[in-house]
Coordinates of C-alpha atoms in Angstrom, one line a residue:
X237 CA -17.9 35.1 50.0
X238 CA -21.0 33.2 51.0
X239 CA -21.4 33.0 54.8
X240 CA -23.0 30.2 56.8
X241 CA -24.1 32.8 59.5
X242 CA -27.5 31.4 60.6
X243 CA -26.3 28.7 63.0
X244 CA -27.3 28.7 66.6
X245 CA -25.9 25.3 67.5
X246 CA -22.5 25.7 65.8
X247 CA -19.9 28.4 66.2
X248 CA -16.3 29.1 65.3
X249 CA -15.1 30.8 68.5
X250 CA -11.5 31.5 67.6
X251 CA -8.7 30.4 65.3
X252 CA -4.9 30.3 65.9
X253 CA -1.8 28.3 65.2
X254 CA -3.3 26.0 62.6
X255 CA -6.4 25.2 64.7
X256 CA -10.0 26.3 65.2
X257 CA -11.9 26.4 68.5
X258 CA -15.5 25.4 67.8
X259 CA -18.7 24.9 69.7
X260 CA -20.9 22.1 68.5
X261 CA -24.1 22.4 70.6
X262 CA -22.9 22.2 74.2
X263 CA -19.5 20.7 73.3
X264 CA -16.2 22.4 72.6
X265 CA -13.8 20.9 70.0
X266 CA -10.3 21.9 68.8
X267 CA -9.5 20.7 65.3
X268 CA -6.7 21.5 62.8
X269 CA -7.5 23.7 59.8
X270 CA -5.0 24.3 57.0
X271 CA -6.4 27.8 56.4
X272 CA -5.4 29.0 59.8
X273 CA -1.8 30.0 59.1
X274 CA -1.7 32.9 61.6
X275 CA -0.6 32.8 65.3
X276 CA -2.8 35.1 67.5
X277 CA -3.2 35.1 71.3
X278 CA -5.5 32.4 72.5
X279 CA -7.4 34.6 75.0
X280 CA -10.6 32.5 75.2
X281 CA -10.5 30.2 78.2
X282 CA -12.2 27.4 76.2
X283 CA -8.9 26.7 74.5
X284 CA -8.0 25.0 77.7
X285 CA -11.5 23.5 78.5
X286 CA -12.3 21.6 75.3
X287 CA -14.2 18.4 75.3
X288 CA -12.0 16.9 72.6
X289 CA -8.9 17.8 70.6
X290 CA -7.8 16.3 67.3
X291 CA -4.0 16.2 67.1
X292 CA -2.5 16.1 63.6
X293 CA 0.5 13.8 63.2
X294 CA 3.6 15.0 61.4
X295 CA 3.6 11.6 59.6
X296 CA 0.1 12.2 58.3
X297 CA -3.4 11.7 59.8
X298 CA -3.7 12.1 63.5
X299 CA -5.9 11.1 66.4
X300 CA -8.5 12.3 68.8
X301 CA -7.9 13.1 72.5
X302 CA -11.1 13.0 74.4
X303 CA -11.8 14.7 77.8
X304 CA -15.6 14.7 78.2
X305 CA -17.4 14.0 74.9
X306 CA -20.2 11.5 74.3
X307 CA -19.9 9.0 71.5
X308 CA -22.7 10.7 69.7
X309 CA -24.7 13.9 70.1
X310 CA -27.2 16.0 68.2
X311 CA -27.4 19.5 66.9
X312 CA -30.1 21.5 65.0
X313 CA -30.0 23.9 62.1
X314 CA -33.1 25.9 63.2
X315 CA -33.3 28.1 60.0
X316 CA -34.4 25.1 58.0
X317 CA -35.7 22.8 60.7
X318 CA -33.0 20.2 60.3
X319 CA -31.2 18.0 62.9
X320 CA -28.0 16.0 62.6
X321 CA -26.2 13.3 64.6
X322 CA -22.6 14.0 65.2
X323 CA -19.7 11.8 66.3
X324 CA -15.9 12.1 66.1
X325 CA -14.4 9.8 63.5
X326 CA -11.5 9.4 61.1
X327 CA -9.3 12.4 60.2
X328 CA -10.8 15.1 62.4
X329 CA -14.3 14.9 61.1
X330 CA -17.6 15.0 63.0
X331 CA -20.0 14.1 60.2
X332 CA -21.1 17.6 59.2
X333 CA -19.5 20.5 57.3
X334 CA -21.4 23.5 58.8
X335 CA -20.2 26.0 56.2
X336 CA -22.5 24.2 53.7
X337 CA -25.5 25.8 55.3
X338 CA -24.8 28.7 53.0
X339 CA -25.6 26.4 50.1
X340 CA -28.5 24.8 51.8
X341 CA -30.1 28.3 52.1
X342 CA -29.5 29.0 48.4
X343 CA -30.9 25.8 47.1
X344 CA -33.9 25.9 49.4
X345 CA -34.9 29.3 48.1
X346 CA -34.6 28.1 44.5
X347 CA -36.7 25.0 45.2
X348 CA -39.4 26.9 46.9
X349 CA -39.5 29.6 44.2
X350 CA -39.5 27.0 41.4
X351 CA -43.2 26.3 42.0
X352 CA -42.8 22.6 41.0
X353 CA -44.5 19.7 42.6
X354 CA -42.0 17.1 43.7
X355 CA -38.8 18.4 42.0
X356 CA -36.2 15.8 41.4
X357 CA -32.8 16.4 43.0
X358 CA -29.6 14.3 42.6
X359 CA -27.1 14.6 45.4
X360 CA -23.7 13.0 44.5
X361 CA -20.9 12.2 46.9
X362 CA -23.6 13.0 49.4
X363 CA -21.8 12.1 52.6
X364 CA -24.1 12.3 55.7
X365 CA -26.9 14.1 53.9
X366 CA -26.9 17.8 54.9
X367 CA -27.8 18.9 51.4
X368 CA -30.1 16.0 51.0
X369 CA -32.1 16.9 54.1
X370 CA -32.2 20.6 53.1
X371 CA -33.6 19.8 49.7
X372 CA -36.1 17.3 50.9
X373 CA -37.3 19.7 53.6
X374 CA -38.0 22.2 50.8
X375 CA -40.3 19.7 49.1
X376 CA -37.9 17.9 46.7
X377 CA -37.5 14.2 46.1
X378 CA -33.8 13.5 46.5
X379 CA -31.7 10.7 45.1
X380 CA -28.8 10.5 47.6
X381 CA -25.7 8.7 46.2
X382 CA -22.5 7.9 48.1
X383 CA -20.0 5.0 47.8
X384 CA -19.8 4.5 51.6
X385 CA -22.6 2.4 53.1
X386 CA -21.8 3.8 56.5
X387 CA -22.3 7.3 55.3
X388 CA -25.6 6.5 53.7
X389 CA -26.8 4.9 56.9
X390 CA -25.7 8.0 58.8
X391 CA -27.6 10.2 56.3
X392 CA -30.8 8.2 56.7
X393 CA -30.5 8.8 60.5
X394 CA -30.2 12.5 59.9
X395 CA -33.3 12.5 57.6
X396 CA -35.3 10.7 60.3
X397 CA -34.0 13.1 63.0
X398 CA -35.1 16.0 60.7
X399 CA -38.6 14.5 60.5
X400 CA -38.5 14.0 56.7
X401 CA -41.1 11.7 55.1
X402 CA -39.7 8.2 54.6
X403 CA -40.3 8.4 50.8
X404 CA -38.6 11.8 50.4
X405 CA -35.2 10.3 49.6
X406 CA -34.0 7.4 47.5
X407 CA -30.8 6.0 49.1
X408 CA -28.1 4.6 46.8
X409 CA -24.7 3.1 47.8
X410 CA -22.7 3.2 44.6
X411 CA -19.8 4.8 42.7
X412 CA -21.2 8.1 41.6
X413 CA -19.8 8.0 38.0
X414 CA -21.2 4.5 37.5
X415 CA -24.6 5.5 38.9
X416 CA -24.8 8.6 36.6
X417 CA -23.9 6.5 33.6
X418 CA -26.7 4.0 34.3
X419 CA -29.2 6.8 34.9
X420 CA -28.4 8.3 31.5
X421 CA -28.9 4.9 29.9
X422 CA -32.3 4.6 31.7
X423 CA -33.4 8.0 30.4
X424 CA -33.9 9.5 33.9
X425 CA -33.7 13.2 34.4
X426 CA -33.3 15.6 37.4
X427 CA -34.3 19.2 38.0
X428 CA -31.2 19.9 40.0
X429 CA -27.7 18.3 40.7
X430 CA -25.6 18.7 43.7
X431 CA -22.0 17.4 43.9
X432 CA -19.5 17.5 46.7
X433 CA -16.6 15.5 45.2
X434 CA -13.5 14.6 47.2
X435 CA -10.0 15.6 46.1
X436 CA -9.2 11.9 45.8
X437 CA -11.1 8.7 46.4
X438 CA -11.9 5.2 45.5
X439 CA -15.3 3.6 44.6
X440 CA -16.6 0.3 46.0
X441 CA -14.7 -1.6 43.3
X442 CA -11.5 0.4 43.4
X443 CA -12.5 3.1 40.9
X444 CA -10.1 6.0 41.2
X445 CA -11.3 9.6 41.5
X446 CA -8.8 12.4 41.2
X447 CA -10.6 15.8 41.1
X448 CA -8.2 17.7 38.8
X449 CA -8.7 15.1 36.0
X450 CA -12.2 13.8 36.8
X451 CA -14.3 16.8 37.7
X452 CA -14.8 18.4 34.3
X453 CA -15.8 15.2 32.4
X454 CA -18.1 14.4 35.4
X455 CA -19.9 17.7 35.2
X456 CA -20.3 17.1 31.4
X457 CA -21.8 13.7 32.2
X458 CA -24.1 14.9 34.9
X459 CA -25.4 17.7 32.6
X460 CA -26.9 15.0 30.5
X461 CA -29.3 14.1 33.3
X462 CA -30.8 17.6 33.6
X463 CA -34.4 18.2 32.7
X464 CA -35.4 20.7 30.0
X465 CA -35.8 23.4 32.6
X466 CA -33.5 22.7 35.5
X467 CA -33.6 24.6 38.8
X468 CA -29.9 24.6 39.8
X469 CA -26.5 22.9 39.6
X470 CA -24.1 23.1 42.5
X471 CA -20.5 22.0 42.7
X472 CA -18.5 22.2 45.9
X473 CA -14.7 22.0 46.2
X474 CA -12.3 21.7 49.1
X475 CA -9.3 21.4 46.8
X476 CA -7.2 24.5 47.1
X477 CA -6.0 24.1 43.5
X478 CA -9.5 24.7 42.1
X479 CA -10.1 28.4 42.4
X480 CA -13.7 29.7 42.3
X481 CA -13.0 31.0 38.8
X482 CA -12.2 27.5 37.6
X483 CA -15.6 26.2 39.0
X484 CA -17.3 29.1 37.3
X485 CA -15.6 28.5 33.9
X486 CA -16.5 24.8 34.0
X487 CA -20.2 25.4 34.7
X488 CA -20.3 28.2 32.1
X489 CA -18.7 26.0 29.5
X490 CA -21.0 23.0 30.1
X491 CA -24.4 24.6 31.1
X492 CA -24.7 28.0 29.5
X493 CA -24.8 26.8 25.8
X494 CA -27.7 24.6 26.5
X495 CA -29.6 26.4 29.3
X496 CA -28.4 30.0 29.4
X497 CA -28.8 31.2 32.9
X498 CA -26.4 32.6 35.4
X499 CA -23.2 31.2 37.0
X500 CA -21.4 32.5 40.0
X501 CA -18.6 31.1 42.1
X502 CA -17.0 32.1 45.4
X503 CA -15.6 31.0 48.7
X504 CA -17.8 29.6 51.4
X505 CA -17.0 30.7 54.9
X506 CA -17.8 30.6 58.6
X507 CA -17.8 33.8 60.8
X508 CA -15.4 33.7 63.7
X509 CA -17.3 35.1 66.7
X510 CA -14.3 36.3 68.8
X511 CA -13.0 38.8 66.2
X512 CA -15.4 39.2 63.3
X513 CA -13.1 37.5 60.8
X514 CA -14.3 34.9 58.4
X515 CA -12.7 31.4 58.1
X516 CA -12.6 30.3 54.5
X517 CA -13.9 26.7 54.0
X518 CA -13.5 25.9 50.3
X519 CA -15.3 27.1 47.2
X520 CA -18.6 26.6 45.4
X521 CA -19.8 27.0 41.9
X522 CA -23.6 27.7 41.3
X523 CA -25.7 27.7 38.2
X524 CA -29.3 28.8 38.1
X525 CA -31.7 29.8 35.3

């Protein structure tokens, strides 16, 4: 398992009864987590002193209960010099998946070791730009693509907070599949591809994405954009039906015949500070030369 264990401004304090107790900077949140199927004593007093609590509804979805939380606040990822705006919004989210720092560290090392001037990175389903900021801070020029204009705006704010050059990122609001198809027709190429696809989603014009049927042909499509000597290819998955071995097999099948290289896949996790356990947070598949 790959651990995001370099955070100072984020911490999973405890987990119990389907929920996790987290510290985001100076604020304590309680949010549901489907991986927490155990019931253990809630000994930490912060379970009763949270700044906000997301309650899941038995009918689906849920809602926030606020006690003392600003509408927006900022945290830093000191290891890579990044900063992010956070705010509670739909379906328990805050605008950042902190476990992805494990992947940020991996891609940053590859970009710096690659020795290339201005490597081109494509980040698809790019959300609020955690991976975009990490790659740009490592010297890459990033094309950031997401179907939500609001998420792209948020990502631009995070890039500015992180002190990145204004020309380090090309911001695109578009359906990811349609964008990749156009880039292929244009003859554009990238040295690395990052994708963080949803389990299910719709594009700006109603395009349907269902990961079980869409992910493999999409990986095949994106591979056509790779340069002759790519630096890496990263696929994230939060869908429990896609085991790490499935991600590994897809990348091996698509990339190894053309580029050789090495594929590995595994769970991504966050350490739990109260007991030394690790909270699993999905899987990732990684290819590199």
